[in-house]
mmCIF file of C-alpha atoms in Angstrom:
data_model
loop_
_atom_site.group_PDB
_atom_site.id
_atom_site.type_symbol
_atom_site.label_atom_id
_atom_site.label_comp_id
_atom_site.label_asym_id
_atom_site.label_seq_id
_atom_site.Cartn_x
_atom_site.Cartn_y
_atom_site.Cartn_z
ATOM 1 C CA MET A 1 98.803 16.391 -62.323
ATOM 2 C CA THR A 2 100.696 18.092 -59.520
ATOM 3 C CA ALA A 3 104.407 17.950 -60.418
ATOM 4 C CA ASN A 4 106.355 20.744 -62.081
ATOM 5 C CA LEU A 5 108.863 20.772 -64.921
ATOM 6 C CA TYR A 6 111.767 23.151 -65.432
ATOM 7 C CA LEU A 7 111.707 23.630 -69.179
ATOM 8 C CA ASN A 8 114.119 25.052 -71.701
ATOM 9 C CA SER A 9 111.949 24.302 -74.733
ATOM 10 C CA ILE A 10 109.495 21.952 -76.404
ATOM 11 C CA TYR A 11 109.778 21.552 -80.171
ATOM 12 C CA ARG A 12 109.372 19.097 -83.030
ATOM 13 C CA ALA A 13 112.433 18.019 -85.008
ATOM 14 C CA THR A 14 114.197 14.960 -86.390
ATOM 15 C CA GLU A 15 116.588 12.976 -84.199
ATOM 16 C CA GLY A 16 120.079 13.834 -85.384
ATOM 17 C CA GLU A 17 122.324 11.317 -83.634
ATOM 18 C CA GLY A 18 122.707 7.815 -82.291
ATOM 19 C CA ALA A 19 120.785 4.668 -83.118
ATOM 20 C CA LEU A 20 117.468 6.540 -83.498
ATOM 21 C CA ILE A 21 118.840 8.998 -86.074
ATOM 22 C CA GLY A 22 116.348 10.149 -88.690
ATOM 23 C CA ARG A 23 113.182 9.664 -86.628
ATOM 24 C CA PRO A 24 110.936 12.741 -86.226
ATOM 25 C CA GLN A 25 109.898 13.332 -82.633
ATOM 26 C CA ILE A 26 108.906 15.965 -80.117
ATOM 27 C CA PHE A 27 111.761 17.089 -77.914
ATOM 28 C CA VAL A 28 111.096 18.088 -74.320
ATOM 29 C CA ARG A 29 114.265 19.820 -73.139
ATOM 30 C CA VAL A 30 114.542 20.410 -69.403
ATOM 31 C CA GLN A 31 116.508 23.323 -67.956
ATOM 32 C CA GLY A 32 119.222 22.479 -65.457
ATOM 33 C CA CYS A 33 122.315 20.268 -65.440
ATOM 34 C CA ALA A 34 125.091 19.911 -62.864
ATOM 35 C CA ILE A 35 127.460 17.716 -64.900
ATOM 36 C CA GLY A 36 129.330 20.370 -66.896
ATOM 37 C CA CYS A 37 130.780 18.544 -69.910
ATOM 38 C CA ALA A 38 133.503 20.705 -71.469
ATOM 39 C CA ASN A 39 132.354 19.961 -75.027
ATOM 40 C CA CYS A 40 128.618 20.214 -74.336
ATOM 41 C CA ASP A 41 126.695 21.804 -77.222
ATOM 42 C CA SER A 42 123.779 22.847 -74.980
ATOM 43 C CA LYS A 43 125.434 24.882 -72.228
ATOM 44 C CA ASP A 44 122.421 27.187 -72.238
ATOM 45 C CA THR A 45 120.553 24.365 -70.472
ATOM 46 C CA TRP A 46 122.867 24.186 -67.438
ATOM 47 C CA ASN A 47 121.531 26.941 -65.193
ATOM 48 C CA PHE A 48 118.692 25.786 -62.934
ATOM 49 C CA GLU A 49 117.672 29.342 -62.049
ATOM 50 C CA VAL A 50 116.804 30.822 -65.451
ATOM 51 C CA SER A 51 113.631 28.848 -66.095
ATOM 52 C CA PRO A 52 110.463 29.182 -64.000
ATOM 53 C CA SER A 53 108.717 25.895 -63.370
ATOM 54 C CA CYS A 54 105.578 24.960 -65.264
ATOM 55 C CA HIS A 55 102.912 22.384 -64.566
ATOM 56 C CA VAL A 56 103.205 19.040 -66.327
ATOM 57 C CA ALA A 57 99.683 19.655 -67.637
ATOM 58 C CA ASP A 58 100.877 22.785 -69.461
ATOM 59 C CA ALA A 59 103.798 20.916 -71.024
ATOM 60 C CA LEU A 60 101.417 18.177 -72.113
ATOM 61 C CA VAL A 61 99.240 20.708 -73.928
ATOM 62 C CA GLN A 62 102.276 21.881 -75.920
ATOM 63 C CA ILE A 63 103.303 18.317 -76.758
ATOM 64 C CA LEU A 64 99.834 17.364 -77.955
ATOM 65 C CA ALA A 65 99.696 20.485 -80.138
ATOM 66 C CA LEU A 66 102.926 19.406 -81.867
ATOM 67 C CA SER A 67 101.944 15.760 -82.225
ATOM 68 C CA HIS A 68 100.296 14.032 -85.177
ATOM 69 C CA PRO A 69 98.261 10.826 -85.369
ATOM 70 C CA LYS A 70 101.347 9.179 -86.884
ATOM 71 C CA LEU A 71 103.919 11.074 -84.823
ATOM 72 C CA ARG A 72 103.679 9.831 -81.254
ATOM 73 C CA ARG A 73 107.320 9.925 -80.209
ATOM 74 C CA VAL A 74 108.805 12.107 -77.472
ATOM 75 C CA SER A 75 112.457 12.553 -76.528
ATOM 76 C CA ILE A 76 113.062 13.881 -73.007
ATOM 77 C CA THR A 77 116.424 15.612 -73.014
ATOM 78 C CA GLY A 78 118.224 18.472 -71.339
ATOM 79 C CA GLY A 79 119.919 19.604 -69.353
ATOM 80 C CA ASP A 80 119.927 16.449 -67.246
ATOM 81 C CA PRO A 81 116.435 14.908 -67.053
ATOM 82 C CA LEU A 82 117.562 12.531 -64.293
ATOM 83 C CA HIS A 83 118.853 15.190 -61.923
ATOM 84 C CA PRO A 84 116.878 14.770 -58.657
ATOM 85 C CA LYS A 85 115.240 18.164 -59.181
ATOM 86 C CA HIS A 86 113.767 16.978 -62.481
ATOM 87 C CA VAL A 87 112.751 13.425 -61.577
ATOM 88 C CA PRO A 88 109.237 14.124 -60.147
ATOM 89 C CA GLY A 89 108.184 16.168 -63.174
ATOM 90 C CA VAL A 90 109.771 13.821 -65.706
ATOM 91 C CA LEU A 91 108.140 10.816 -64.056
ATOM 92 C CA GLU A 92 104.688 12.398 -64.081
ATOM 93 C CA LEU A 93 105.091 13.535 -67.691
ATOM 94 C CA ALA A 94 106.193 10.048 -68.741
ATOM 95 C CA ARG A 95 103.146 8.498 -67.079
ATOM 96 C CA GLU A 96 100.818 10.925 -68.839
ATOM 97 C CA LEU A 97 102.483 10.318 -72.208
ATOM 98 C CA LYS A 98 102.388 6.533 -71.849
ATOM 99 C CA SER A 99 98.682 6.709 -70.990
ATOM 100 C CA ARG A 100 98.281 8.403 -74.385
ATOM 101 C CA LYS A 101 100.310 5.738 -76.239
ATOM 102 C CA PHE A 102 103.440 7.821 -76.885
ATOM 103 C CA PHE A 103 106.833 6.206 -77.451
ATOM 104 C CA ILE A 104 109.279 7.827 -75.012
ATOM 105 C CA SER A 105 113.055 7.957 -75.217
ATOM 106 C CA LEU A 106 115.212 9.739 -72.670
ATOM 107 C CA GLU A 107 118.716 11.189 -72.820
ATOM 108 C CA ALA A 108 120.528 9.972 -69.702
ATOM 109 C CA SER A 109 123.833 11.553 -68.729
ATOM 110 C CA GLY A 110 125.290 8.245 -67.591
ATOM 111 C CA THR A 111 125.652 9.328 -63.971
ATOM 112 C CA ARG A 112 122.725 7.414 -62.490
ATOM 113 C CA ILE A 113 120.008 4.871 -63.162
ATOM 114 C CA VAL A 114 116.503 5.882 -62.087
ATOM 115 C CA HIS A 115 114.500 2.677 -62.168
ATOM 116 C CA GLU A 116 111.065 4.235 -61.707
ATOM 117 C CA ILE A 117 111.605 6.184 -64.939
ATOM 118 C CA PHE A 118 113.566 3.542 -66.870
ATOM 119 C CA ASP A 119 110.906 0.908 -66.137
ATOM 120 C CA LEU A 120 108.242 3.168 -67.645
ATOM 121 C CA ILE A 121 109.830 4.550 -70.809
ATOM 122 C CA ASP A 122 110.566 2.769 -74.090
ATOM 123 C CA PHE A 123 114.209 3.588 -74.812
ATOM 124 C CA ILE A 124 117.217 4.866 -72.870
ATOM 125 C CA ASN A 125 120.066 6.815 -74.485
ATOM 126 C CA PHE A 126 122.827 6.383 -71.904
ATOM 127 C CA ASP A 127 126.068 8.370 -72.062
ATOM 128 C CA PHE A 128 129.617 7.253 -71.459
ATOM 129 C CA LYS A 129 131.801 10.281 -70.692
ATOM 130 C CA PRO A 130 135.362 10.153 -72.143
ATOM 131 C CA PRO A 131 138.278 12.390 -71.035
ATOM 132 C CA SER A 132 137.453 15.294 -73.385
ATOM 133 C CA THR A 133 134.274 15.976 -71.399
ATOM 134 C CA LYS A 134 136.424 16.716 -68.311
ATOM 135 C CA THR A 135 133.807 15.237 -66.008
ATOM 136 C CA GLU A 136 136.360 13.166 -64.055
ATOM 137 C CA ARG A 137 134.207 10.060 -63.923
ATOM 138 C CA THR A 138 135.952 6.751 -63.312
ATOM 139 C CA LEU A 139 135.982 4.024 -65.917
ATOM 140 C CA GLU A 140 134.999 1.422 -63.339
ATOM 141 C CA ASN A 141 131.893 3.284 -62.173
ATOM 142 C CA GLN A 142 130.706 3.969 -65.705
ATOM 143 C CA ALA A 143 131.243 0.347 -66.724
ATOM 144 C CA LYS A 144 129.292 -0.818 -63.668
ATOM 145 C CA LEU A 145 126.256 1.255 -64.680
ATOM 146 C CA ILE A 146 126.400 -0.015 -68.262
ATOM 147 C CA VAL A 147 126.512 -3.611 -67.029
ATOM 148 C CA GLU A 148 123.483 -2.912 -64.841
ATOM 149 C CA LEU A 149 121.628 -1.539 -67.855
ATOM 150 C CA ALA A 150 122.517 -4.580 -69.945
ATOM 151 C CA GLN A 151 121.267 -6.924 -67.256
ATOM 152 C CA GLN A 152 118.069 -5.091 -66.330
ATOM 153 C CA TYR A 153 116.992 -3.352 -69.548
ATOM 154 C CA PRO A 154 118.017 -5.601 -72.460
ATOM 155 C CA GLY A 155 116.827 -4.371 -75.826
ATOM 156 C CA LYS A 156 115.750 -0.917 -74.662
ATOM 157 C CA PHE A 157 118.931 1.162 -74.524
ATOM 158 C CA GLN A 158 121.994 2.316 -76.405
ATOM 159 C CA ILE A 159 125.304 3.704 -75.168
ATOM 160 C CA LYS A 160 126.412 7.014 -76.679
ATOM 161 C CA SER A 161 129.915 8.461 -76.434
ATOM 162 C CA VAL A 162 131.458 11.537 -77.974
ATOM 163 C CA ALA A 163 134.989 11.107 -79.322
ATOM 164 C CA GLN A 164 137.372 13.990 -79.901
ATOM 165 C CA ASP A 165 140.738 12.267 -80.307
ATOM 166 C CA GLU A 166 142.712 9.043 -79.914
ATOM 167 C CA ARG A 167 142.657 9.303 -76.128
ATOM 168 C CA ASP A 168 138.869 9.458 -76.103
ATOM 169 C CA PHE A 169 138.655 6.478 -78.435
ATOM 170 C CA ALA A 170 141.098 4.434 -76.363
ATOM 171 C CA THR A 171 139.121 5.176 -73.185
ATOM 172 C CA VAL A 172 135.790 4.222 -74.732
ATOM 173 C CA LEU A 173 137.331 1.041 -76.119
ATOM 174 C CA LYS A 174 138.737 0.179 -72.692
ATOM 175 C CA CYS A 175 135.277 0.592 -71.163
ATOM 176 C CA HIS A 176 133.788 -1.583 -73.915
ATOM 177 C CA GLU A 177 136.294 -4.319 -73.052
ATOM 178 C CA LEU A 178 135.623 -3.933 -69.324
ATOM 179 C CA VAL A 179 131.871 -4.238 -69.831
ATOM 180 C CA GLU A 180 132.323 -7.406 -71.880
ATOM 181 C CA GLU A 181 134.586 -8.797 -69.171
ATOM 182 C CA LYS A 182 132.004 -8.083 -66.474
ATOM 183 C CA LEU A 183 129.153 -9.486 -68.568
ATOM 184 C CA GLY A 184 131.153 -12.549 -69.540
ATOM 185 C CA ALA A 185 129.840 -12.211 -73.073
ATOM 186 C CA ALA A 186 130.111 -10.090 -76.197
ATOM 187 C CA ILE A 187 128.145 -6.849 -76.161
ATOM 188 C CA ASN A 188 124.879 -7.188 -78.080
ATOM 189 C CA PHE A 189 123.596 -3.599 -77.830
ATOM 190 C CA ASP A 190 124.375 -0.503 -79.883
ATOM 191 C CA TRP A 191 127.325 1.562 -78.688
ATOM 192 C CA CYS A 192 127.455 4.694 -80.811
ATOM 193 C CA LEU A 193 130.447 6.990 -81.175
ATOM 194 C CA THR A 194 129.835 10.601 -82.154
ATOM 195 C CA PRO A 195 132.869 12.544 -83.398
ATOM 196 C CA VAL A 196 132.798 15.897 -81.590
ATOM 197 C CA TYR A 197 131.480 18.812 -83.681
ATOM 198 C CA ASN A 198 131.789 21.869 -81.458
ATOM 199 C CA PRO A 199 129.675 25.054 -81.696
ATOM 200 C CA GLY A 200 131.430 27.639 -83.868
ATOM 201 C CA GLU A 201 133.695 25.026 -85.429
ATOM 202 C CA ALA A 202 134.119 24.303 -89.121
ATOM 203 C CA PHE A 203 133.117 20.767 -90.027
ATOM 204 C CA PRO A 204 135.873 18.593 -88.443
ATOM 205 C CA LEU A 205 136.482 16.300 -91.407
ATOM 206 C CA GLU A 206 139.865 15.038 -90.211
ATOM 207 C CA ARG A 207 138.432 14.178 -86.797
ATOM 208 C CA PHE A 208 135.674 12.157 -88.438
ATOM 209 C CA LYS A 209 138.214 10.310 -90.581
ATOM 210 C CA LEU A 210 140.342 9.575 -87.511
ATOM 211 C CA ILE A 211 137.481 8.136 -85.460
ATOM 212 C CA LEU A 212 136.258 6.058 -88.395
ATOM 213 C CA GLN A 213 139.749 4.636 -88.937
ATOM 214 C CA LEU A 214 140.336 3.930 -85.249
ATOM 215 C CA ASN A 215 137.046 2.047 -85.071
ATOM 216 C CA GLU A 216 137.872 -0.007 -88.151
ATOM 217 C CA ASN A 217 141.304 -0.838 -86.712
ATOM 218 C CA ALA A 218 139.653 -1.987 -83.465
ATOM 219 C CA GLY A 219 137.378 -4.401 -85.290
ATOM 220 C CA GLY A 220 134.397 -2.118 -85.794
ATOM 221 C CA VAL A 221 132.959 -2.624 -82.316
ATOM 222 C CA PHE A 222 131.175 0.749 -82.362
ATOM 223 C CA ARG A 223 128.681 2.450 -84.652
ATOM 224 C CA VAL A 224 130.204 5.774 -85.699
ATOM 225 C CA ILE A 225 127.319 8.171 -86.320
ATOM 226 C CA GLY A 226 127.752 11.917 -86.710
ATOM 227 C CA GLN A 227 125.218 14.570 -85.766
ATOM 228 C CA GLN A 228 123.000 14.929 -88.824
ATOM 229 C CA HIS A 229 121.290 18.113 -87.617
ATOM 230 C CA LYS A 230 124.651 19.899 -87.433
ATOM 231 C CA TRP A 231 125.518 18.899 -90.989
ATOM 232 C CA VAL A 232 122.221 20.297 -92.234
ATOM 233 C CA TYR A 233 121.787 23.408 -90.070
ATOM 234 C CA GLY A 234 125.294 24.070 -88.747
ATOM 235 C CA PRO A 235 126.668 23.485 -85.233
ATOM 236 C CA ASN A 236 125.096 26.576 -83.640
ATOM 237 C CA GLU A 237 121.435 26.223 -84.609
ATOM 238 C CA LYS A 238 118.997 25.328 -81.824
ATOM 239 C CA GLU A 239 115.719 23.389 -81.870
ATOM 240 C CA VAL A 240 116.571 21.416 -85.009
#
């Protein structure tokens, strides 16, 4: 093992969002992200310079110490695990974990598809960025990547989108329609909407009600799933 990882933390917790909600797993959180979502709840993972690199072998030791004969699931998150700086280390870690029969999911920012990693892992959590993230990504480009996922990785991914207001919902719905148009068929994968629950914010009950109602009015094309870990521990707690 020769590659390095830039790590924020490694910890065991229960998945709190999306289609895999409720599954205990070991989180490997890389340090460094250049995307800059305005409503990101992990801004402490943005800076590439604050974390010294470590060998993949050292990270593997930590993962194995947290694992259990019946808990062989790892989520690689960030930061942005698919940033070019992270790819060599993430790829080597994924190979080592697969050789030890771990199930691997990865949190992808939705900016790129890295086939050498996606071919190897078990599940891809792929983001669609709506206007509230202020990432200025075009609808057409995001839809194109989702179509590519649907064609090349059927059955091994979900789309995840945060939703803060009606504008966010309308944009996500427009992308959903565009993807169906490009595929020439109804979407048959999970597309999960997460009502935004910002750090330091009281539980946004009215926002949840709004997103639920908008989805029902649109025919229920999305799965609306909140962030369970924030309900239990609050929006500021880390490593839960």
